[in-house]
Amino acid sequence: MTGPSGIVSVIHPRGFFLFNPSPPSPVEQELDTIQRDALTEIEGLSGESALEEFRVRYLGKKGRLTVAGAGMKDLSAEQRPLVGKKLNEVRVAITSALESRQEALVAARDAEVVTGIDPTLPGTPSFVGTRHPVSQILDRAIRTLRRLGFALAQGPEIETEWHCFDALNTPADHPARNESDTFYFEDGRLLRTHTSSVQIRTMETTPPPVRIIAPGSAFRRDEIDATHLSAFNQIEGLYVAETVTLADLKGTLEYFLKATFGDSTDVRFRPHFFPFTEPSFEVDLSMNGKWIEIAGCGMVDPAVFEAVSKVRGDDAFHPDKVTGFAFGLGLDRLAMIQWGITDIRHLIENDARFLRQFA
Ligand code: PHE
């Protein structure tokens, strides 16, 4: 059967295919030669530069294949598509041979890198990090207090005397303000000695009702020992509204401490003095028959509301309109009680043997 342009189709036992009985053109012969040369040559090539040189010589703009392809313009309209197809096949064949040669080179280089390494040996164990005990207890404390409606507040660690002392009704001759107790900067600012400064900053900017907790660091020139650090952590609490009572304060702290340490925890309020609360208390927790001081607290002193009102220039916090309670919890102490840590210095020594126990 003879089709158009002399192409003969034949029924072959393995199927149906076409062939072109006319002898191959010089261009096709050249393409065969190029393919044979390229595939033979590439087997012997190693090294990236040799492969690149090969690519340019065969596939580049002036490469053998491109030059051979230029001969297509002399072909007849019938031959051109056939030769074009072949040109493409040869290009694909050479390109893929080049790529697999490149891959083989990379694989050989990788293999060389790992020779001598025994993958069956046990690996070096790596330890997964864990949260510091103070961070763990802080997360839990925040969760508990947020359930009671407290929002998170923040203030700076470098404070003014106003926010740390004056507005908190602490007179200039109070011992806490002494240079021997407090770290001062030359410009008169200081490292806050308690987080109570955040009470003032919050009330200066936020009208009542205010219900916030402010966790953070505090600093004192304390002698460092098993229960004292010069940098430690507190959680401040402040609730100011129309009628906040001492019962609210006791209920809040008792709930918090029982939620943290268990329902059978005994809590004791001991009368105390703070310049910024009246009445004031210290809060103790019973641990193995011993009382441990855990917080200071009290009802916000009217003098504090007056100081805040002066800055605000309004009477939103006028002592006749609002009452409030405040507390300051020792966060490091909470962690020590939670895990029976006997020396507060463990918390800052970064000894992995200690920290690993809280993983
Ligand atoms: N600021 C006090 C301290 O650091 C604790 C405290 C906070 C007391 C709030 C009363 C009210 O010891």
Coordinates of C-alpha atoms and ligand atoms in Angstrom, one line a residue:
M1 CA 0.0 0.0 0.0
T2 CA 1.5 3.3 -1.1
G3 CA 0.4 6.5 0.7
P4 CA 1.2 10.1 -0.1
S5 CA 4.8 11.1 -0.7
G6 CA 6.1 7.5 -1.2
I7 CA 5.7 6.4 2.4
V8 CA 4.8 2.8 2.5
S9 CA 2.7 1.3 5.4
V10 CA 3.2 -2.3 6.1
I11 CA 1.4 -4.8 8.3
H12 CA 4.0 -6.3 10.5
P13 CA 3.4 -9.3 12.8
R14 CA 4.2 -7.1 15.8
G15 CA 2.0 -4.2 14.8
F16 CA 1.4 -1.5 12.3
F17 CA 4.1 0.9 11.5
L18 CA 5.5 3.3 8.9
F19 CA 8.9 3.5 7.3
N20 CA 10.5 5.7 4.7
P21 CA 12.1 3.6 2.0
S22 CA 14.1 6.5 0.5
P23 CA 17.8 6.6 1.6
P24 CA 18.6 8.9 4.5
S25 CA 19.6 12.4 3.5
P26 CA 23.1 13.8 4.3
V27 CA 21.6 15.8 7.2
E28 CA 20.1 12.6 8.7
Q29 CA 23.4 10.8 8.3
E30 CA 25.2 13.7 10.0
L31 CA 22.7 13.6 12.9
D32 CA 23.3 9.9 13.4
T33 CA 27.0 10.5 13.5
I34 CA 26.6 13.3 16.0
Q35 CA 24.5 11.2 18.3
R36 CA 26.9 8.2 18.1
D37 CA 29.9 10.5 18.8
A38 CA 28.2 12.3 21.7
L39 CA 27.0 9.1 23.4
T40 CA 30.4 7.4 23.1
E41 CA 32.3 10.5 24.2
I42 CA 30.2 11.3 27.3
E43 CA 30.9 7.9 28.9
G44 CA 34.6 8.9 29.3
L45 CA 33.9 12.3 30.7
S46 CA 34.3 13.2 34.4
G47 CA 34.4 16.6 36.1
E48 CA 32.0 19.5 35.8
S49 CA 34.1 21.6 33.4
A50 CA 34.5 18.7 31.0
L51 CA 30.8 18.2 30.9
E52 CA 30.2 21.9 30.3
E53 CA 32.7 21.9 27.5
F54 CA 30.9 18.9 26.0
R55 CA 27.5 20.7 26.3
V56 CA 28.8 23.8 24.5
R57 CA 30.5 21.7 21.7
Y58 CA 27.3 19.7 21.0
L59 CA 24.3 21.7 22.1
G60 CA 25.6 25.3 22.3
K61 CA 24.8 28.1 19.8
K62 CA 27.7 27.0 17.5
G63 CA 27.6 23.4 18.6
R64 CA 27.6 20.5 16.1
L65 CA 23.8 19.8 16.5
T66 CA 22.9 23.5 15.9
V67 CA 25.2 23.6 12.8
A68 CA 23.7 20.4 11.5
G69 CA 20.2 21.8 12.0
A70 CA 21.0 24.8 9.9
G71 CA 21.3 22.4 6.9
M72 CA 17.5 21.8 7.1
K73 CA 16.8 24.8 5.0
D74 CA 18.1 23.0 1.9
L75 CA 15.7 20.1 2.4
S76 CA 12.4 19.6 0.5
A77 CA 9.1 20.4 2.2
E78 CA 8.4 16.6 2.6
Q79 CA 11.8 15.8 4.2
R80 CA 11.9 18.8 6.5
P81 CA 9.4 17.6 9.2
L82 CA 11.0 14.2 9.3
V83 CA 14.5 15.6 9.7
G84 CA 13.2 18.1 12.2
K85 CA 11.7 15.3 14.3
K86 CA 15.0 13.5 14.2
L87 CA 16.9 16.6 15.1
N88 CA 14.8 16.9 18.2
E89 CA 15.2 13.2 19.1
V90 CA 19.0 13.5 18.9
R91 CA 18.9 16.7 21.0
V92 CA 16.8 14.9 23.7
A93 CA 19.1 11.9 23.6
I94 CA 22.2 13.9 24.1
T95 CA 20.6 16.2 26.7
S96 CA 19.4 13.3 28.8
A97 CA 22.8 11.5 28.5
L98 CA 24.4 14.7 29.8
E99 CA 22.0 15.0 32.7
S100 CA 22.4 11.4 33.8
R101 CA 26.2 11.8 33.6
Q102 CA 25.9 15.0 35.8
E103 CA 23.7 13.2 38.3
A104 CA 26.1 10.3 38.4
L105 CA 29.0 12.7 39.2
V106 CA 27.1 14.3 42.1
A107 CA 26.1 10.8 43.4
A108 CA 29.8 9.7 43.3
R109 CA 30.9 12.9 45.1
D110 CA 28.2 12.3 47.8
A111 CA 29.2 8.7 48.2
E112 CA 32.8 9.8 48.7
V113 CA 31.8 12.1 51.5
V114 CA 30.2 9.4 53.5
T115 CA 32.8 6.7 53.0
G116 CA 34.2 5.5 56.2
I117 CA 31.0 6.5 58.1
D118 CA 29.1 3.6 59.6
P119 CA 25.4 4.4 59.5
T120 CA 24.6 1.5 61.8
L121 CA 26.4 3.1 64.8
P122 CA 24.2 4.7 67.4
G123 CA 23.8 8.5 67.0
T124 CA 24.7 11.3 69.4
P125 CA 21.6 11.9 71.6
S126 CA 20.2 15.4 71.4
F127 CA 18.2 16.7 74.3
V128 CA 14.9 18.3 73.7
G129 CA 14.6 21.6 75.6
T130 CA 12.1 22.3 78.3
R131 CA 10.5 25.3 79.8
H132 CA 12.2 26.8 82.9
P133 CA 10.2 26.0 86.1
V134 CA 9.5 29.7 86.7
S135 CA 8.1 29.9 83.2
Q136 CA 6.0 26.8 83.8
I137 CA 4.5 28.2 87.0
L138 CA 4.0 31.6 85.5
D139 CA 2.0 30.1 82.6
R140 CA -0.2 28.2 85.0
A141 CA -0.7 31.3 87.2
I142 CA -1.7 33.4 84.3
R143 CA -4.2 30.8 83.1
T144 CA -5.8 30.6 86.6
L145 CA -6.0 34.4 87.1
R146 CA -7.3 35.0 83.6
R147 CA -10.2 32.6 84.4
L148 CA -11.0 35.1 87.2
G149 CA -11.2 38.0 84.7
F150 CA -7.7 39.5 85.1
A151 CA -6.1 40.9 81.9
L152 CA -2.4 41.0 81.3
A153 CA -0.6 44.3 81.8
Q154 CA 3.1 45.4 81.5
G155 CA 5.4 48.1 82.6
P156 CA 9.1 48.9 82.2
E157 CA 11.9 47.4 84.4
I158 CA 13.7 50.7 84.4
E159 CA 11.3 53.0 86.3
T160 CA 10.9 56.5 87.6
E161 CA 10.9 57.2 91.3
W162 CA 7.3 58.5 90.8
H163 CA 5.9 55.2 89.5
C164 CA 8.0 53.0 91.9
F165 CA 7.6 55.0 95.1
D166 CA 6.0 58.5 95.1
A167 CA 2.7 57.5 93.5
L168 CA 2.7 54.5 95.8
N169 CA 2.6 56.7 98.8
T170 CA 6.2 55.8 99.8
P171 CA 7.8 58.8 101.5
A172 CA 11.2 60.1 100.5
D173 CA 12.8 58.8 103.8
H174 CA 11.4 55.3 103.5
P175 CA 14.1 52.7 103.8
A176 CA 13.1 50.9 100.6
R177 CA 14.2 54.0 98.7
N178 CA 17.7 53.9 100.1
E179 CA 20.6 53.5 97.8
S180 CA 21.6 50.5 99.8
D181 CA 18.3 48.8 98.9
T182 CA 17.7 50.0 95.4
F183 CA 19.7 50.1 92.2
Y184 CA 19.7 53.7 90.9
F185 CA 20.8 55.1 87.6
E186 CA 22.7 58.4 87.5
D187 CA 19.7 60.2 86.0
G188 CA 17.6 59.3 89.0
R189 CA 15.7 56.4 87.4
L190 CA 16.0 53.0 89.0
L191 CA 15.5 49.3 88.5
R192 CA 12.0 48.7 89.9
T193 CA 12.0 47.1 93.3
H194 CA 8.5 45.6 92.8
T195 CA 6.0 45.2 90.1
S196 CA 3.6 47.6 92.0
S197 CA 4.7 50.4 89.6
V198 CA 2.5 48.7 87.0
Q199 CA -0.5 49.5 89.2
I200 CA 0.2 53.2 88.7
R201 CA 1.0 53.0 85.0
T202 CA -2.3 51.1 84.4
M203 CA -4.5 53.5 86.4
E204 CA -2.8 56.5 84.7
T205 CA -4.0 55.3 81.3
T206 CA -7.1 53.1 82.0
P207 CA -10.3 54.2 83.6
P208 CA -12.0 51.8 86.1
P209 CA -13.0 49.1 86.3
V210 CA -9.5 47.8 86.2
R211 CA -8.6 44.1 86.7
I212 CA -5.0 43.3 85.7
I213 CA -2.1 41.1 86.5
A214 CA 1.4 42.2 85.7
P215 CA 4.1 39.5 85.8
G216 CA 7.7 40.6 85.6
S217 CA 11.1 41.0 87.2
A218 CA 12.0 43.2 90.2
F219 CA 15.4 44.1 91.5
R220 CA 16.8 44.8 95.0
R221 CA 20.2 45.1 96.5
D222 CA 19.6 42.1 98.7
E223 CA 22.3 39.8 100.1
I224 CA 22.0 36.7 97.9
D225 CA 21.3 33.5 99.8
A226 CA 19.1 30.4 99.6
T227 CA 15.9 32.5 99.6
H228 CA 17.0 35.8 98.1
L229 CA 18.2 37.0 94.7
S230 CA 18.9 40.5 93.6
A231 CA 16.8 39.9 90.5
F232 CA 13.6 38.0 91.1
N233 CA 10.1 37.6 89.7
Q234 CA 6.7 38.8 90.8
I235 CA 3.1 38.8 89.7
E236 CA 1.3 42.0 90.5
G237 CA -2.5 42.0 90.7
L238 CA -4.9 45.0 90.8
Y239 CA -8.6 45.2 90.9
V240 CA -10.3 48.6 91.1
A241 CA -14.1 49.1 90.7
E242 CA -17.0 50.7 92.5
T243 CA -17.2 48.2 95.4
V244 CA -14.2 45.9 95.7
T245 CA -13.9 44.5 99.3
L246 CA -11.4 42.7 101.4
A247 CA -13.6 39.6 101.0
D248 CA -12.9 39.8 97.2
L249 CA -9.1 40.0 97.9
K250 CA -9.2 37.0 100.3
G251 CA -11.4 35.0 98.0
T252 CA -9.2 35.7 95.0
L253 CA -5.9 34.8 96.6
E254 CA -7.3 31.7 98.4
Y255 CA -8.8 30.5 95.1
F256 CA -5.6 31.1 93.3
L257 CA -3.4 29.3 95.8
K258 CA -5.7 26.3 96.1
A259 CA -6.0 26.1 92.3
T260 CA -2.2 26.1 92.1
F261 CA -1.2 23.9 95.1
G262 CA -4.3 21.8 95.7
D263 CA -7.6 22.2 97.7
S264 CA -6.0 21.1 101.0
T265 CA -3.5 24.0 101.0
D266 CA -3.8 26.2 104.1
V267 CA -3.6 29.9 103.5
R268 CA -3.0 32.6 106.2
F269 CA -3.4 36.4 106.1
R270 CA -1.1 38.1 108.5
P271 CA -1.5 41.9 109.2
H272 CA 1.4 43.8 107.8
F273 CA 2.3 47.3 106.6
F274 CA 2.8 48.6 103.0
P275 CA 2.6 52.3 102.3
F276 CA 0.3 51.8 99.3
T277 CA -2.3 49.5 100.9
E278 CA -4.5 49.9 104.0
P279 CA -5.2 47.5 105.6
S280 CA -2.2 45.4 104.4
F281 CA -1.4 41.7 104.8
E282 CA 1.3 39.2 104.2
V283 CA 0.0 35.9 102.9
D284 CA 1.5 32.6 104.1
L285 CA 1.1 29.1 102.8
S286 CA 1.4 26.0 104.9
M287 CA 4.1 23.6 103.6
N288 CA 4.9 20.4 105.7
G289 CA 3.8 22.1 108.9
K290 CA 5.8 25.3 108.1
W291 CA 4.3 28.7 107.0
I292 CA 6.0 30.2 104.0
E293 CA 5.5 33.8 103.0
I294 CA 4.2 34.0 99.4
A295 CA 2.7 37.4 98.8
G296 CA 2.0 40.9 100.1
C297 CA -1.5 42.4 99.6
G298 CA -4.1 44.9 100.8
M299 CA -6.8 47.4 99.9
V300 CA -5.5 50.2 97.7
D301 CA -4.7 53.2 99.9
P302 CA -6.7 56.3 99.1
A303 CA -3.4 58.2 98.8
V304 CA -2.6 56.1 95.7
F305 CA -5.9 57.0 94.1
E306 CA -5.2 60.7 94.8
A307 CA -1.7 60.5 93.2
V308 CA -3.2 58.8 90.1
S309 CA -6.0 61.3 89.9
K310 CA -3.5 64.2 89.9
V311 CA -1.8 62.8 86.8
R312 CA -5.0 61.9 85.0
G313 CA -6.6 65.3 85.8
D314 CA -10.0 63.7 86.3
D315 CA -11.9 62.0 89.2
A316 CA -12.3 58.6 87.6
F317 CA -10.3 57.1 90.5
H318 CA -11.6 59.5 93.2
P319 CA -11.3 57.6 96.5
D320 CA -15.0 58.3 97.2
K321 CA -16.0 56.6 93.9
V322 CA -13.8 53.4 93.8
T323 CA -12.2 50.9 96.0
G324 CA -9.6 48.3 95.1
F325 CA -7.3 45.5 96.2
A326 CA -3.7 44.8 95.1
F327 CA -1.4 41.9 95.6
G328 CA 2.2 41.0 94.8
L329 CA 3.0 37.3 94.5
G330 CA 6.6 36.0 94.6
L331 CA 6.9 33.9 91.5
D332 CA 10.2 32.2 92.3
R333 CA 8.8 31.3 95.7
L334 CA 5.8 29.7 94.0
A335 CA 8.1 27.6 91.9
M336 CA 10.2 26.6 94.9
I337 CA 7.1 25.4 96.8
Q338 CA 5.6 23.6 93.7
W339 CA 8.7 21.5 93.2
G340 CA 10.3 21.5 96.7
I341 CA 13.3 23.5 95.5
T342 CA 15.4 24.3 98.6
D343 CA 17.7 26.9 97.2
I344 CA 16.5 29.8 95.0
R345 CA 19.9 30.1 93.4
H346 CA 19.3 26.9 91.4
L347 CA 16.7 28.8 89.4
I348 CA 19.4 31.1 87.8
E349 CA 22.5 28.9 87.6
N350 CA 21.5 27.2 84.3
D351 CA 22.8 23.9 85.5
A352 CA 21.4 21.4 83.0
R353 CA 21.3 18.6 85.7
F354 CA 18.9 20.8 87.6
L355 CA 16.8 22.0 84.7
R356 CA 16.5 18.6 83.1
Q357 CA 14.3 17.5 86.0
F358 CA 11.5 19.7 84.8
A359 CA 11.3 18.2 81.3
Ligands
PHE1 N1 5.0 45.4 96.3 C1 5.0 44.6 97.5 C2 6.4 43.8 97.6 O1 7.1 43.8 96.6 C3 3.9 43.5 97.5 C4 2.6 44.1 97.5 C5 1.9 44.3 96.3 C6 1.9 44.5 98.6 C7 0.6 44.8 96.2 C8 0.7 45.0 98.6 C9 0.1 45.2 97.4 O2 6.7 43.3 98.6

